[in-house]
């Protein structure tokens, strides 16, 4: 059964991670359970699809360039100066506002982009707390921002204009941000101040440059990062070789990315989404349970929003009208935020040296409340 296979695989990832504390081992175990339970026999083809996939290599390039750019900033001292300036501007809320702002740039593993800024700005803060806030506020934007690939995919499959999709989902973003603020910052109000020195904001040039290239010129994320990183490296070339050595020493991160992608390929090419839908019909379960369960589980099992939408929306469009496509997107994002194979939570946990499931446990309740409020609000709007 597809439903049982996915749940058993995810359970294996959780248990093995708890025992061995090694994400590569837990992901490999989850992949093996998925392969055995689904009786997948075309392993060579799956490996070939992964290795030959353009999206896989763009993912590797993106993460590599993020590490390279942030490493040069750290080695040159720019990060420390920038972090101090961010703390001046945002006070103790750097870990909330900066991830949300950079969340405007869709890229794989985007939480890693802001992690060094957050950590350097609040060096005395608890690492788990920083990891949670960096992860949560980075993904509040994804609930509605129109240039995320999954929003475009929803628009294409449902024939609803992406602007309308985005505006409909905007209240979900507001709910996510405000609930996250209450849960992780309490009742304190944000305070903003003027920067002391604009020179200390130098790292914003490659960051904003990447955003401009992605948002305005529609440049692929990895290529935008390549241009920004190359430009920055010209001015900080004395730190390039040292940083390259440091990045190549992070080979275990790229092994994890490889395993995550194999998991995604297995789910996509095994017809898991359609299989789960067929099982729900056979069990005579309510279509509303399917509307919630399919995108949520697809998001948890793939860790990629557009994959979760691509798996679940075509099936749900056979049961519901196109109006309900926004529900599919909302629950897909929710599933991705709870996914132990989501790149952002994997890379955040590694960077802050905390457990993946410690992060996921803390975001669970605000996420449930966000999705619940989202259902109520969308019910009124639609």
Tab-separated table of C-alpha atoms in Angstrom:
chain	number	residue	atom	x	y	z
A	1	UNK	CA	0.000	0.000	0.000
A	2	UNK	CA	1.305	3.427	-0.985
A	3	UNK	CA	0.007	5.159	2.138
A	4	UNK	CA	1.601	2.601	4.432
A	5	UNK	CA	4.878	2.690	2.469
A	6	UNK	CA	5.222	6.452	2.839
A	7	UNK	CA	4.313	6.444	6.543
A	8	UNK	CA	6.637	3.508	7.262
A	9	UNK	CA	9.496	5.214	5.429
A	10	UNK	CA	9.039	8.459	7.344
A	11	UNK	CA	8.787	6.559	10.631
A	12	UNK	CA	12.081	4.836	9.793
A	13	UNK	CA	13.792	8.177	9.153
A	14	UNK	CA	12.604	9.458	12.544
A	15	UNK	CA	13.645	6.340	14.506
A	16	UNK	CA	17.049	5.874	12.849
A	17	UNK	CA	17.867	9.568	13.297
A	18	UNK	CA	17.044	9.279	16.980
A	19	UNK	CA	19.322	6.269	17.363
A	20	UNK	CA	22.322	7.162	15.179
A	21	UNK	CA	22.122	10.987	15.123
A	22	UNK	CA	23.375	10.864	11.530
A	23	UNK	CA	21.066	12.258	8.878
A	24	UNK	CA	22.745	10.482	5.967
A	25	UNK	CA	22.170	7.104	7.663
A	26	UNK	CA	18.534	7.898	8.537
A	27	UNK	CA	17.763	9.117	5.006
A	28	UNK	CA	19.432	6.060	3.486
A	29	UNK	CA	17.304	3.873	5.779
A	30	UNK	CA	14.161	5.698	4.689
A	31	UNK	CA	15.080	5.226	1.023
A	32	UNK	CA	15.712	1.500	1.560
A	33	UNK	CA	12.346	1.040	3.330
A	34	UNK	CA	10.602	2.924	0.524
A	35	UNK	CA	12.302	0.780	-2.118
A	36	UNK	CA	11.438	-2.489	-0.345
A	37	UNK	CA	7.850	-1.585	0.567
A	38	UNK	CA	7.014	-0.297	-2.920
A	39	UNK	CA	8.965	-3.181	-4.490
A	40	UNK	CA	10.976	-0.764	-6.606
A	41	UNK	CA	13.170	-2.726	-9.002
A	42	UNK	CA	14.462	-0.053	-11.360
A	43	UNK	CA	17.230	1.165	-9.035
A	44	UNK	CA	19.726	1.797	-11.895
A	45	UNK	CA	17.131	3.973	-13.660
A	46	UNK	CA	16.443	5.931	-10.466
A	47	UNK	CA	20.165	6.585	-10.001
A	48	UNK	CA	20.413	7.565	-13.666
A	49	UNK	CA	17.423	9.934	-13.412
A	50	UNK	CA	19.019	11.561	-10.381
A	51	UNK	CA	22.493	11.949	-11.855
A	52	UNK	CA	21.196	13.183	-15.212
A	53	UNK	CA	18.645	15.597	-13.754
A	54	UNK	CA	19.291	19.277	-14.405
A	55	UNK	CA	17.364	20.204	-11.258
A	56	UNK	CA	19.631	17.964	-9.152
A	57	UNK	CA	22.782	19.657	-10.389
A	58	UNK	CA	21.261	23.132	-10.067
A	59	UNK	CA	20.465	22.193	-6.458
A	60	UNK	CA	24.062	21.089	-5.837
A	61	UNK	CA	25.367	24.258	-7.497
A	62	UNK	CA	23.032	26.473	-5.476
A	63	UNK	CA	24.019	24.985	-2.122
A	64	UNK	CA	27.720	24.998	-3.090
A	65	UNK	CA	27.547	28.694	-4.018
A	66	UNK	CA	25.657	29.582	-0.832
A	67	UNK	CA	28.423	27.960	1.222
A	68	UNK	CA	31.094	29.658	-0.899
A	69	UNK	CA	29.555	33.127	-0.628
A	70	UNK	CA	28.809	32.900	3.092
A	71	UNK	CA	32.276	31.391	3.720
A	72	UNK	CA	34.070	34.279	2.003
A	73	UNK	CA	31.936	36.758	3.925
A	74	UNK	CA	32.829	35.045	7.190
A	75	UNK	CA	36.552	34.681	6.459
A	76	UNK	CA	36.838	38.318	5.358
A	77	UNK	CA	35.083	39.610	8.460
A	78	UNK	CA	32.245	41.120	6.414
A	79	UNK	CA	29.721	38.871	8.120
A	80	UNK	CA	30.684	40.046	11.596
A	81	UNK	CA	30.392	43.698	10.604
A	82	UNK	CA	27.138	43.073	8.752
A	83	UNK	CA	25.701	41.067	11.641
A	84	UNK	CA	26.454	43.864	14.090
A	85	UNK	CA	24.721	46.317	11.777
A	86	UNK	CA	21.700	44.031	11.456
A	87	UNK	CA	21.498	43.874	15.223
A	88	UNK	CA	21.593	47.667	15.350
A	89	UNK	CA	18.762	47.957	12.816
A	90	UNK	CA	16.534	45.106	14.001
A	91	UNK	CA	17.648	44.842	17.648
A	92	UNK	CA	17.024	41.275	18.872
A	93	UNK	CA	14.646	40.433	16.032
A	94	UNK	CA	17.285	39.779	13.374
A	95	UNK	CA	16.363	36.103	13.527
A	96	UNK	CA	12.775	36.962	12.498
A	97	UNK	CA	13.012	39.784	9.960
A	98	UNK	CA	16.128	38.813	8.004
A	99	UNK	CA	14.966	35.256	7.182
A	100	UNK	CA	11.560	36.624	6.123
A	101	UNK	CA	13.151	39.259	3.862
A	102	UNK	CA	15.527	36.789	2.238
A	103	UNK	CA	12.558	34.422	1.903
A	104	UNK	CA	11.503	36.670	-0.980
A	105	UNK	CA	14.230	34.882	-2.965
A	106	UNK	CA	13.114	31.326	-3.810
A	107	UNK	CA	16.074	28.978	-3.728
A	108	UNK	CA	16.746	25.424	-2.508
A	109	UNK	CA	18.088	25.367	1.034
A	110	UNK	CA	17.383	29.097	1.365
A	111	UNK	CA	17.404	28.992	5.172
A	112	UNK	CA	21.141	28.284	4.941
A	113	UNK	CA	21.561	31.673	3.270
A	114	UNK	CA	20.430	33.567	6.376
A	115	UNK	CA	21.743	31.157	9.022
A	116	UNK	CA	25.229	32.751	9.299
A	117	UNK	CA	23.708	36.246	9.546
A	118	UNK	CA	21.349	35.121	12.294
A	119	UNK	CA	24.045	33.242	14.203
A	120	UNK	CA	26.638	36.013	13.987
A	121	UNK	CA	24.103	38.694	14.927
A	122	UNK	CA	23.005	36.880	18.095
A	123	UNK	CA	26.064	34.827	19.128
A	124	UNK	CA	24.911	34.345	22.719
A	125	UNK	CA	21.429	33.132	21.813
A	126	UNK	CA	20.484	29.457	22.154
A	127	UNK	CA	21.336	27.617	18.904
A	128	UNK	CA	18.066	25.689	18.784
A	129	UNK	CA	16.028	28.860	19.226
A	130	UNK	CA	17.946	30.539	16.400
A	131	UNK	CA	17.519	27.505	14.147
A	132	UNK	CA	13.750	27.405	14.778
A	133	UNK	CA	13.170	31.105	14.094
A	134	UNK	CA	15.453	31.155	11.058
A	135	UNK	CA	13.577	28.158	9.649
A	136	UNK	CA	10.046	29.315	10.475
A	137	UNK	CA	10.223	32.937	9.328
A	138	UNK	CA	12.059	31.945	6.156
A	139	UNK	CA	9.018	29.856	5.145
A	140	UNK	CA	6.176	32.170	6.137
A	141	UNK	CA	6.793	33.979	2.829
A	142	UNK	CA	6.329	30.755	0.877
A	143	UNK	CA	2.678	30.609	1.877
A	144	UNK	CA	1.835	33.299	-0.686
A	145	UNK	CA	4.822	34.801	-2.575
A	146	UNK	CA	3.880	34.607	-6.298
A	147	UNK	CA	7.279	33.794	-7.794
A	148	UNK	CA	7.711	30.525	-5.922
A	149	UNK	CA	7.668	27.743	-8.561
A	150	UNK	CA	4.863	25.873	-6.784
A	151	UNK	CA	2.567	28.925	-6.960
A	152	UNK	CA	3.208	29.078	-10.702
A	153	UNK	CA	2.490	25.342	-10.934
A	154	UNK	CA	-0.817	25.760	-9.069
A	155	UNK	CA	-1.729	28.556	-11.456
A	156	UNK	CA	-0.921	26.461	-14.527
A	157	UNK	CA	-2.796	23.372	-13.334
A	158	UNK	CA	-5.862	25.233	-12.050
A	159	UNK	CA	-6.002	27.953	-14.736
A	160	UNK	CA	-6.126	30.609	-11.996
A	161	UNK	CA	-3.911	33.687	-12.445
A	162	UNK	CA	-0.847	33.541	-10.114
A	163	UNK	CA	-1.702	37.018	-8.782
A	164	UNK	CA	-5.099	35.780	-7.671
A	165	UNK	CA	-3.567	32.663	-6.097
A	166	UNK	CA	-1.104	34.860	-4.218
A	167	UNK	CA	-3.687	37.377	-2.989
A	168	UNK	CA	-6.001	34.589	-1.831
A	169	UNK	CA	-3.200	33.026	0.206
A	170	UNK	CA	-1.881	36.323	1.640
A	171	UNK	CA	-3.936	36.005	4.887
A	172	UNK	CA	-2.296	32.600	5.478
A	173	UNK	CA	1.121	34.295	5.360
A	174	UNK	CA	-0.085	36.950	7.830
A	175	UNK	CA	-1.375	34.243	10.177
A	176	UNK	CA	1.906	32.295	9.925
A	177	UNK	CA	4.053	35.361	10.624
A	178	UNK	CA	1.951	36.605	13.555
A	179	UNK	CA	1.618	33.160	15.138
A	180	UNK	CA	5.355	32.605	14.744
A	181	UNK	CA	5.985	35.962	16.372
A	182	UNK	CA	3.760	35.115	19.349
A	183	UNK	CA	5.248	31.641	19.790
A	184	UNK	CA	8.913	32.545	19.346
A	185	UNK	CA	9.153	36.243	20.296
A	186	UNK	CA	6.309	36.595	22.775
A	187	UNK	CA	4.533	39.938	23.137
A	188	UNK	CA	7.563	42.123	22.453
A	189	UNK	CA	7.121	44.712	19.727
A	190	UNK	CA	9.729	45.020	16.948
A	191	UNK	CA	12.166	47.940	17.152
A	192	UNK	CA	13.940	49.425	14.149
A	193	UNK	CA	16.910	51.815	14.156
A	194	UNK	CA	19.080	53.570	11.591
A	195	UNK	CA	22.308	51.811	10.507
A	196	UNK	CA	25.535	53.196	11.955
A	197	UNK	CA	27.604	52.674	8.800
A	198	UNK	CA	26.382	51.827	5.312
A	199	UNK	CA	29.803	50.320	4.572
A	200	UNK	CA	28.966	47.499	6.985
A	201	UNK	CA	25.994	46.626	4.763
A	202	UNK	CA	28.361	45.521	1.965
A	203	UNK	CA	27.142	41.871	2.088
A	204	UNK	CA	23.685	43.136	1.089
A	205	UNK	CA	25.013	43.845	-2.412
A	206	UNK	CA	25.422	40.182	-3.478
A	207	UNK	CA	22.313	39.209	-1.484
A	208	UNK	CA	20.068	41.873	-3.029
A	209	UNK	CA	21.811	41.421	-6.376
A	210	UNK	CA	20.809	37.766	-6.337
A	211	UNK	CA	17.251	38.750	-5.498
A	212	UNK	CA	17.055	41.329	-8.293
A	213	UNK	CA	18.371	38.830	-10.845
A	214	UNK	CA	15.820	36.216	-9.724
A	215	UNK	CA	12.810	38.483	-9.267
A	216	UNK	CA	13.167	41.026	-12.064
A	217	UNK	CA	15.241	39.262	-14.698
A	218	UNK	CA	13.941	35.721	-14.088
A	219	UNK	CA	17.495	34.341	-13.872
A	220	UNK	CA	17.703	30.783	-12.446
A	221	UNK	CA	18.668	30.798	-8.772
A	222	UNK	CA	21.974	28.968	-9.209
A	223	UNK	CA	23.077	31.277	-12.033
A	224	UNK	CA	22.068	34.400	-10.118
A	225	UNK	CA	24.147	33.153	-7.190
A	226	UNK	CA	27.060	32.368	-9.508
A	227	UNK	CA	27.074	35.936	-10.832
A	228	UNK	CA	26.739	37.487	-7.371
A	229	UNK	CA	29.339	35.199	-5.804
A	230	UNK	CA	31.788	35.753	-8.664
A	231	UNK	CA	31.403	39.526	-8.343
A	232	UNK	CA	31.945	39.361	-4.591
A	233	UNK	CA	34.959	37.040	-5.040
A	234	UNK	CA	36.691	39.675	-7.201
A	235	UNK	CA	36.849	41.992	-4.181
A	236	UNK	CA	37.586	39.235	-1.660
A	237	UNK	CA	39.790	36.990	-3.830
A	238	UNK	CA	42.439	36.574	-1.120
A	239	UNK	CA	39.895	34.486	0.826
A	240	UNK	CA	38.674	32.411	-2.138
A	241	UNK	CA	41.101	29.467	-1.939
A	242	UNK	CA	40.695	29.045	1.824
A	243	UNK	CA	36.918	29.102	1.488
A	244	UNK	CA	36.916	26.606	-1.393
A	245	UNK	CA	38.819	24.135	0.780
A	246	UNK	CA	36.277	24.598	3.565
A	247	UNK	CA	33.344	24.032	1.199
A	248	UNK	CA	34.833	20.835	-0.259
A	249	UNK	CA	35.225	19.528	3.287
A	250	UNK	CA	31.421	19.640	3.593
A	251	UNK	CA	31.069	16.528	1.388
A	252	UNK	CA	28.604	14.982	3.851
A	253	UNK	CA	26.110	17.776	3.123
A	254	UNK	CA	26.166	16.918	-0.579
A	255	UNK	CA	25.713	13.218	0.232
A	256	UNK	CA	22.560	14.159	2.165
A	257	UNK	CA	21.317	16.204	-0.809
A	258	UNK	CA	21.891	13.211	-3.078
A	259	UNK	CA	19.831	10.947	-0.794
A	260	UNK	CA	17.042	13.536	-0.508
A	261	UNK	CA	16.837	13.742	-4.281
A	262	UNK	CA	16.751	9.956	-4.699
A	263	UNK	CA	13.857	9.852	-2.208
A	264	UNK	CA	12.052	12.505	-4.268
A	265	UNK	CA	12.619	10.621	-7.537
A	266	UNK	CA	11.280	7.368	-6.067
A	267	UNK	CA	8.117	9.097	-4.833
A	268	UNK	CA	7.536	10.869	-8.144
A	269	UNK	CA	8.222	7.910	-10.439
A	270	UNK	CA	6.377	5.292	-8.400
A	271	UNK	CA	2.942	6.890	-8.707
A	272	UNK	CA	2.690	7.293	-4.934
A	273	UNK	CA	0.278	10.252	-5.100
A	274	UNK	CA	-2.158	8.480	-7.393
A	275	UNK	CA	-1.832	5.305	-5.323
A	276	UNK	CA	-2.709	7.097	-2.084
A	277	UNK	CA	-5.721	8.744	-3.751
A	278	UNK	CA	-6.961	5.362	-5.038
A	279	UNK	CA	-6.600	3.857	-1.560
A	280	UNK	CA	-8.661	6.683	-0.023
A	281	UNK	CA	-11.421	6.122	-2.559
A	282	UNK	CA	-11.336	2.385	-1.860
A	283	UNK	CA	-11.616	3.048	1.878
A	284	UNK	CA	-14.641	5.353	1.310
A	285	UNK	CA	-12.995	8.212	3.177
A	286	UNK	CA	-14.282	11.783	2.894
A	287	UNK	CA	-12.887	13.795	-0.042
A	288	UNK	CA	-11.988	16.507	2.467
A	289	UNK	CA	-9.635	14.094	4.226
A	290	UNK	CA	-8.009	13.461	0.860
A	291	UNK	CA	-7.755	17.235	0.241
A	292	UNK	CA	-5.796	17.617	3.484
A	293	UNK	CA	-3.951	14.312	3.637
A	294	UNK	CA	-2.588	13.988	0.083
A	295	UNK	CA	-0.729	17.331	-0.229
A	296	UNK	CA	0.328	17.166	3.425
A	297	UNK	CA	1.848	13.685	3.136
A	298	UNK	CA	3.280	14.482	-0.308
A	299	UNK	CA	4.980	17.518	1.215
A	300	UNK	CA	6.311	15.559	4.184
A	301	UNK	CA	7.585	12.716	2.008
A	302	UNK	CA	9.292	14.846	-0.688
A	303	UNK	CA	10.283	17.982	1.232
A	304	UNK	CA	9.718	20.001	-1.962
A	305	UNK	CA	6.604	22.125	-2.445
A	306	UNK	CA	6.386	21.908	-6.219
A	307	UNK	CA	6.797	18.121	-6.039
A	308	UNK	CA	3.994	17.889	-3.454
A	309	UNK	CA	1.741	20.089	-5.604
A	310	UNK	CA	2.649	18.167	-8.740
A	311	UNK	CA	1.822	14.829	-7.084
A	312	UNK	CA	-1.425	15.840	-5.386
A	313	UNK	CA	-3.120	18.601	-7.392
A	314	UNK	CA	-3.798	16.628	-10.613
A	315	UNK	CA	-5.486	13.940	-8.498
A	316	UNK	CA	-7.492	16.432	-6.422
A	317	UNK	CA	-8.627	18.339	-9.510
A	318	UNK	CA	-10.550	15.212	-10.458
A	319	UNK	CA	-12.513	15.433	-7.199
A	320	UNK	CA	-12.730	19.182	-6.484
A	321	UNK	CA	-13.202	22.326	-8.553
A	322	UNK	CA	-10.166	24.474	-9.416
A	323	UNK	CA	-11.140	26.883	-6.620
A	324	UNK	CA	-9.794	24.377	-4.078
A	325	UNK	CA	-6.305	24.446	-5.608
A	326	UNK	CA	-5.231	27.033	-3.002
A	327	UNK	CA	-6.024	24.526	-0.226
A	328	UNK	CA	-3.741	22.041	-1.970
A	329	UNK	CA	-0.918	24.581	-2.030
A	330	UNK	CA	-1.391	25.592	1.607
A	331	UNK	CA	-1.282	21.994	2.862
A	332	UNK	CA	1.641	21.173	0.565
A	333	UNK	CA	3.663	24.007	2.140
A	334	UNK	CA	2.605	22.782	5.588
A	335	UNK	CA	3.793	19.270	4.777
A	336	UNK	CA	7.121	20.548	3.481
A	337	UNK	CA	7.694	22.568	6.673
A	338	UNK	CA	7.156	19.353	8.687
A	339	UNK	CA	9.339	17.212	6.420
A	340	UNK	CA	12.532	15.665	7.848
A	341	UNK	CA	13.899	15.536	4.278
A	342	UNK	CA	13.267	19.244	3.618
A	343	UNK	CA	16.580	20.796	2.585
A	344	UNK	CA	16.157	23.920	4.708
A	345	UNK	CA	15.608	22.038	7.962
A	346	UNK	CA	18.381	19.570	7.124
A	347	UNK	CA	20.909	22.318	6.365
A	348	UNK	CA	19.736	24.501	9.279
A	349	UNK	CA	20.146	21.618	11.711
A	350	UNK	CA	23.652	20.959	10.414
A	351	UNK	CA	24.652	24.621	10.560
A	352	UNK	CA	23.327	25.271	14.069
A	353	UNK	CA	24.400	21.780	15.238
A	354	UNK	CA	20.956	20.810	16.528
A	355	UNK	CA	18.584	17.920	15.854
A	356	UNK	CA	16.217	18.095	12.889
A	357	UNK	CA	13.329	16.750	14.943
A	358	UNK	CA	13.896	19.265	17.733
A	359	UNK	CA	13.198	21.997	15.170
A	360	UNK	CA	10.167	20.197	13.743
A	361	UNK	CA	8.638	19.628	17.186
A	362	UNK	CA	8.759	23.336	17.977
A	363	UNK	CA	7.158	24.457	14.704
A	364	UNK	CA	4.418	21.811	14.831
A	365	UNK	CA	1.874	23.708	16.959
A	366	UNK	CA	2.164	27.114	15.231
A	367	UNK	CA	1.921	25.301	11.901
A	368	UNK	CA	-1.256	23.434	12.919
A	369	UNK	CA	-2.797	26.722	14.073
A	370	UNK	CA	-1.726	28.438	10.838
A	371	UNK	CA	-3.318	25.732	8.685
A	372	UNK	CA	-6.476	25.742	10.814
A	373	UNK	CA	-6.836	29.504	10.512
A	374	UNK	CA	-6.051	29.182	6.825
A	375	UNK	CA	-8.949	26.768	6.322
A	376	UNK	CA	-11.317	29.178	8.096
A	377	UNK	CA	-10.113	32.246	6.199
A	378	UNK	CA	-10.122	30.523	2.803
A	379	UNK	CA	-13.612	29.229	3.560
A	380	UNK	CA	-14.792	32.825	3.975
A	381	UNK	CA	-12.884	34.184	0.950
A	382	UNK	CA	-13.873	31.389	-1.409
